[in-house]
Amino acid sequence: MAPPPGAAVVEDQMSALEAAKKKVKEEAFYMKRAMDTSDTTTALQHAKDMLKELRTAALTPRNYYELYMKVLEELRYLEDFFMTLQRGGTPVAELYEKVQGCTTVLPRLYLLITVGAVYIKSKQAPAREILRDLVEMVKGVQHPMRGLFLRNYLTQQARDKLPDVGSEYCDNKGGTVQDAIDFIIQNFSETNRLWVRMQTQGPSKDRKRREKERQELRILVGTNLVRLSELEGVDSNLYKDTVLPRILEPIANCKDTIAQTYLMDCIIHVFPDEFHLDTLESFLQTCTQLKEKVNVRNILESMMDRLAGAGEGAATIPADVPAFQLFNECVTKLLEERTSLDLAEVLRLQRALLNFAIKCYPGNLEYVNHCLGQALSVLPAYEKGLTLDDAAAQEVEGLLSVPLACLALKVLELDQYGQMLVYLPWENRKQVALELVRSVIRTREVLSDVAMVERLFRVMEPLLRDPESSGAGTGEEDGALESEDKDALESEQQMVARLVHLMRHEDTDTLFTIYMTARKYFGQGGVKRIQYTLVPLVFAALRLVQVVRKVELQDEPPQLKFSSRKVFQFMHEIAGAMASTGYAELSLRLFLQCAIAADRCDFKAIAYEFVSQASILYEDELTDSKAQVRALLSMVGTLIACRNFAEEDYDTLITKTTQYAAKLLKKPDQCRMVTLCSHLFWVGKAEEEKHYHDERRVLECLKRSLRIAYECMSSSMNVHLFVEILDQYLYYFETDNDSTKKYISGLIQLVNEHIDDMDMSEQRSLVEAHYRNTLAHIRRMQQNSKTAEKFADIDLLNKGS
């Protein structure tokens, strides 16, 4: 099978390159041998034959460059030979004339440049004269690619020999920095002309290939601008009056898209910022004169980024440089002249200008407002149902996102911001809202104004609810959200929830109004969102209610619009709403948290109501045994924490909770929860005013838990439960509940009898370790002088009590 055409071309290229490199190596060998014998004529002949290989037209730019570098490597030996001759007394002018006897143009010019470099170093002739002579003579090569590489060689050889400030060649005889500028700019203009001519060489079907080759060779043109930027003698005034105008003229006149794009970008990157600031107006004026196919926006953005310090810190634009106005005028002129620009590109220009304003003039709302206003003016009149294409929508999103990083909530003060927001599709609006929330969280701006919070939530609407088309409010949103990425939804809503903690105000009425505003918007979120957003709102209200209650208890309390009871009602409504939307366990915990807060405020009836609601949820909604255990743990903890209930109410609640524990599905859970409920009947120390001690009920719970432990089928489980119950008996005994004392020795004997029946397993090891720790504790108490008498009757041996 024949190889593909591309493979054949590559093979031909490699063959041609290897043949040329072989010829160069051969001629270089003979050239060096002649140099060893000081045979100048023969050395030049072989150098000429070596340089003839650069006349090839068979190589691509990439392969020609490889050959070119090989030849330059050999020319260094020839230059050293010429330096040796010069130091030996041979006049360089004689060598200069001798190499001109070469009949082939390209080799002759390479040799002339090589000798010319030695001529300048010898100072036997003014540098400016030699440079001027060389730059004129290289015009003899008009083949684009050969001419580009030849002129690049000239630039390299002249690099350290230019008459610049501080240079040994800069004096009355050698020349001035102006001569160096003239030399580089003339070489630059001719190099650019050759580069542009490459575009027209050959048939139009090869246009893409030629464009690719030109891109590969562009550095040969840009090197001249790098040399200009390295001249020490070029200051801001000289750059403004002489250098830049002479650079911009050939760029503007060449009318070539690739050249204008690349060279304008080169100017931006090779010259220092202060030069750009002094010449910004003339540079931007040239931007408006470039070919229509040139993407001027990229050039402007590059200049803006350069002046803005590429985002590495706050840029410092001198007050006397109206940079924003100049860029704005340039953008305006471009829009007037380039009427064919699509909407997305027009918006990109405004986005670039806005980005510059944000970086260089942080906090200047006037500039931000102006950019948004200009962008708004090019958008079509808004009508309901109007949709922008994807590219334009992306740019509007970008325009609205750019100022958020530094302005955050201040963007809400801009009239145009909200007007532009309506143009975005729902998903794009969500991205803007996310960026706004991130910026508010990052800057930790305090949300203390009701109107501002209202505006913020209106902008955040896509984060707070589903679009109308998804059936929000009808229950259909649940299905729509099922298909969403749950992790993304969770991340979004957690950020929204963090805003609650930024809501602050010294006035409790104002703060509560802010909370109610948040509740209004959060409530629209559907069942998938409120689990994240409403919970922190309840905890924020829990903090607020303590402050409000403290104010109410002052000797002369001020008139409050919203009392602590109103705040509790607010929390009750949220917890109830969550219960009705499927979050029974979460709602139960919220009710219990509110009960603790109400108890601390000494609102017995309100606390009782919250615990009652938690009990109703437990009875009606919780069917999973694990959820029931978790709920009971919370309920027991809450009831122990509440110390202000009337005794009758407290007795009712703890009795009902103990009944819940006794009805759990799994026996081990029953045992442990009934044991835990015994603590409900032994709260506080005897010397405390609000303590509740009922020895009989404690003992009933412990005995019941022991009976349940007996009923467990697994020996490993009931022995473990026996040890846990023993721990509880010890606890009550140590806290002066003497009714438990007579059962401790019997329990120890019970554990001793059953522990040997357990199978050897990891579970047995755990039980034994637990039991050993319990016995070790008893021994320590028996050995302690303060407790020895109390624990003396406890028998640790297997002998009964």
PDB file of C-alpha atoms in Angstrom, residues 468-571:
ATOM      1  CA  GLU A 468     -41.581  29.311  36.443  1.00  0.00           C
ATOM      2  CA  SER A 469     -41.562  26.793  33.608  1.00  0.00           C
ATOM      3  CA  SER A 470     -40.448  24.025  35.969  1.00  0.00           C
ATOM      4  CA  GLY A 471     -43.751  24.157  37.843  1.00  0.00           C
ATOM      5  CA  ALA A 472     -42.545  25.900  40.980  1.00  0.00           C
ATOM      6  CA  GLY A 473     -45.196  26.073  43.609  1.00  0.00           C
ATOM      7  CA  THR A 474     -47.128  23.089  42.257  1.00  0.00           C
ATOM      8  CA  GLY A 475     -44.936  20.334  43.617  1.00  0.00           C
ATOM      9  CA  GLU A 476     -43.463  19.648  40.166  1.00  0.00           C
ATOM     10  CA  GLU A 477     -40.206  21.314  41.133  1.00  0.00           C
ATOM     11  CA  ASP A 478     -39.243  18.251  43.152  1.00  0.00           C
ATOM     12  CA  GLY A 479     -39.020  16.150  40.034  1.00  0.00           C
ATOM     13  CA  ALA A 480     -37.107  18.856  38.203  1.00  0.00           C
ATOM     14  CA  LEU A 481     -34.571  19.068  40.974  1.00  0.00           C
ATOM     15  CA  GLU A 482     -34.118  15.303  41.096  1.00  0.00           C
ATOM     16  CA  SER A 483     -32.234  15.486  37.810  1.00  0.00           C
ATOM     17  CA  GLU A 484     -29.904  18.245  38.988  1.00  0.00           C
ATOM     18  CA  ASP A 485     -26.463  17.599  40.270  1.00  0.00           C
ATOM     19  CA  LYS A 486     -27.125  17.243  43.980  1.00  0.00           C
ATOM     20  CA  ASP A 487     -23.593  18.184  44.924  1.00  0.00           C
ATOM     21  CA  ALA A 488     -23.837  21.427  42.926  1.00  0.00           C
ATOM     22  CA  LEU A 489     -27.223  22.230  44.485  1.00  0.00           C
ATOM     23  CA  GLU A 490     -25.876  21.569  47.966  1.00  0.00           C
ATOM     24  CA  SER A 491     -22.838  23.791  47.361  1.00  0.00           C
ATOM     25  CA  GLU A 492     -25.017  26.617  46.025  1.00  0.00           C
ATOM     26  CA  GLN A 493     -27.485  26.504  48.884  1.00  0.00           C
ATOM     27  CA  GLN A 494     -24.778  26.316  51.531  1.00  0.00           C
ATOM     28  CA  MET A 495     -23.348  29.552  50.157  1.00  0.00           C
ATOM     29  CA  VAL A 496     -26.791  31.139  50.269  1.00  0.00           C
ATOM     30  CA  ALA A 497     -27.175  29.940  53.852  1.00  0.00           C
ATOM     31  CA  ARG A 498     -23.902  31.613  54.836  1.00  0.00           C
ATOM     32  CA  LEU A 499     -25.457  34.983  54.007  1.00  0.00           C
ATOM     33  CA  VAL A 500     -27.705  34.623  57.064  1.00  0.00           C
ATOM     34  CA  HIS A 501     -24.660  34.961  59.314  1.00  0.00           C
ATOM     35  CA  LEU A 502     -23.768  38.278  57.651  1.00  0.00           C
ATOM     36  CA  MET A 503     -27.145  39.772  58.605  1.00  0.00           C
ATOM     37  CA  ARG A 504     -26.498  42.091  61.535  1.00  0.00           C
ATOM     38  CA  HIS A 505     -27.946  45.223  63.068  1.00  0.00           C
ATOM     39  CA  GLU A 506     -27.907  46.779  66.515  1.00  0.00           C
ATOM     40  CA  ASP A 507     -31.635  47.439  66.314  1.00  0.00           C
ATOM     41  CA  THR A 508     -33.498  44.183  66.956  1.00  0.00           C
ATOM     42  CA  ASP A 509     -36.591  45.291  65.025  1.00  0.00           C
ATOM     43  CA  THR A 510     -34.538  46.016  61.905  1.00  0.00           C
ATOM     44  CA  LEU A 511     -32.664  42.735  62.182  1.00  0.00           C
ATOM     45  CA  PHE A 512     -35.898  40.796  62.583  1.00  0.00           C
ATOM     46  CA  THR A 513     -37.324  42.543  59.519  1.00  0.00           C
ATOM     47  CA  ILE A 514     -34.252  41.401  57.572  1.00  0.00           C
ATOM     48  CA  TYR A 515     -34.844  37.845  58.788  1.00  0.00           C
ATOM     49  CA  MET A 516     -38.472  38.002  57.672  1.00  0.00           C
ATOM     50  CA  THR A 517     -37.355  39.238  54.253  1.00  0.00           C
ATOM     51  CA  ALA A 518     -34.966  36.312  53.979  1.00  0.00           C
ATOM     52  CA  ARG A 519     -37.735  33.949  55.104  1.00  0.00           C
ATOM     53  CA  LYS A 520     -39.996  35.255  52.334  1.00  0.00           C
ATOM     54  CA  TYR A 521     -37.442  34.469  49.622  1.00  0.00           C
ATOM     55  CA  PHE A 522     -36.117  31.238  51.142  1.00  0.00           C
ATOM     56  CA  GLY A 523     -39.643  29.907  51.394  1.00  0.00           C
ATOM     57  CA  GLN A 524     -39.926  29.935  47.590  1.00  0.00           C
ATOM     58  CA  GLY A 525     -37.057  27.473  47.273  1.00  0.00           C
ATOM     59  CA  GLY A 526     -38.998  24.229  47.291  1.00  0.00           C
ATOM     60  CA  VAL A 527     -38.320  21.209  49.443  1.00  0.00           C
ATOM     61  CA  LYS A 528     -34.796  20.636  48.108  1.00  0.00           C
ATOM     62  CA  ARG A 529     -33.533  24.057  49.166  1.00  0.00           C
ATOM     63  CA  ILE A 530     -35.191  24.900  52.465  1.00  0.00           C
ATOM     64  CA  GLN A 531     -33.268  22.195  54.343  1.00  0.00           C
ATOM     65  CA  TYR A 532     -30.149  24.311  53.740  1.00  0.00           C
ATOM     66  CA  THR A 533     -31.513  27.858  53.966  1.00  0.00           C
ATOM     67  CA  LEU A 534     -34.175  27.859  56.676  1.00  0.00           C
ATOM     68  CA  VAL A 535     -32.135  26.067  59.337  1.00  0.00           C
ATOM     69  CA  PRO A 536     -29.502  28.831  59.724  1.00  0.00           C
ATOM     70  CA  LEU A 537     -32.345  31.338  59.797  1.00  0.00           C
ATOM     71  CA  VAL A 538     -33.790  29.570  62.841  1.00  0.00           C
ATOM     72  CA  PHE A 539     -30.426  29.596  64.620  1.00  0.00           C
ATOM     73  CA  ALA A 540     -29.977  33.293  63.785  1.00  0.00           C
ATOM     74  CA  ALA A 541     -33.410  33.929  65.334  1.00  0.00           C
ATOM     75  CA  LEU A 542     -32.339  31.927  68.398  1.00  0.00           C
ATOM     76  CA  ARG A 543     -29.486  34.379  68.903  1.00  0.00           C
ATOM     77  CA  LEU A 544     -31.770  37.321  68.317  1.00  0.00           C
ATOM     78  CA  VAL A 545     -34.425  36.198  70.791  1.00  0.00           C
ATOM     79  CA  GLN A 546     -31.918  36.158  73.649  1.00  0.00           C
ATOM     80  CA  VAL A 547     -31.000  39.791  72.864  1.00  0.00           C
ATOM     81  CA  VAL A 548     -34.644  40.843  72.606  1.00  0.00           C
ATOM     82  CA  ARG A 549     -35.486  39.129  75.894  1.00  0.00           C
ATOM     83  CA  LYS A 550     -32.584  40.856  77.633  1.00  0.00           C
ATOM     84  CA  VAL A 551     -33.933  44.217  76.420  1.00  0.00           C
ATOM     85  CA  GLU A 552     -37.434  43.346  77.619  1.00  0.00           C
ATOM     86  CA  LEU A 553     -36.138  42.577  81.108  1.00  0.00           C
ATOM     87  CA  GLN A 554     -34.496  45.978  81.539  1.00  0.00           C
ATOM     88  CA  ASP A 555     -35.890  48.264  84.237  1.00  0.00           C
ATOM     89  CA  GLU A 556     -37.153  50.690  81.595  1.00  0.00           C
ATOM     90  CA  PRO A 557     -37.329  48.682  78.377  1.00  0.00           C
ATOM     91  CA  PRO A 558     -37.722  50.603  75.081  1.00  0.00           C
ATOM     92  CA  GLN A 559     -40.798  50.156  72.909  1.00  0.00           C
ATOM     93  CA  LEU A 560     -40.136  47.193  70.610  1.00  0.00           C
ATOM     94  CA  LYS A 561     -42.064  46.504  67.444  1.00  0.00           C
ATOM     95  CA  PHE A 562     -41.238  42.801  67.587  1.00  0.00           C
ATOM     96  CA  SER A 563     -41.254  41.090  70.983  1.00  0.00           C
ATOM     97  CA  SER A 564     -39.438  37.896  71.898  1.00  0.00           C
ATOM     98  CA  ARG A 565     -42.728  36.025  71.638  1.00  0.00           C
ATOM     99  CA  LYS A 566     -43.027  37.217  68.031  1.00  0.00           C
ATOM    100  CA  VAL A 567     -39.555  35.842  67.304  1.00  0.00           C
ATOM    101  CA  PHE A 568     -40.531  32.494  68.838  1.00  0.00           C
ATOM    102  CA  GLN A 569     -43.634  32.474  66.654  1.00  0.00           C
ATOM    103  CA  PHE A 570     -41.391  33.103  63.632  1.00  0.00           C
ATOM    104  CA  MET A 571     -39.248  30.082  64.540  1.00  0.00           C
TER     105      MET A 571
END
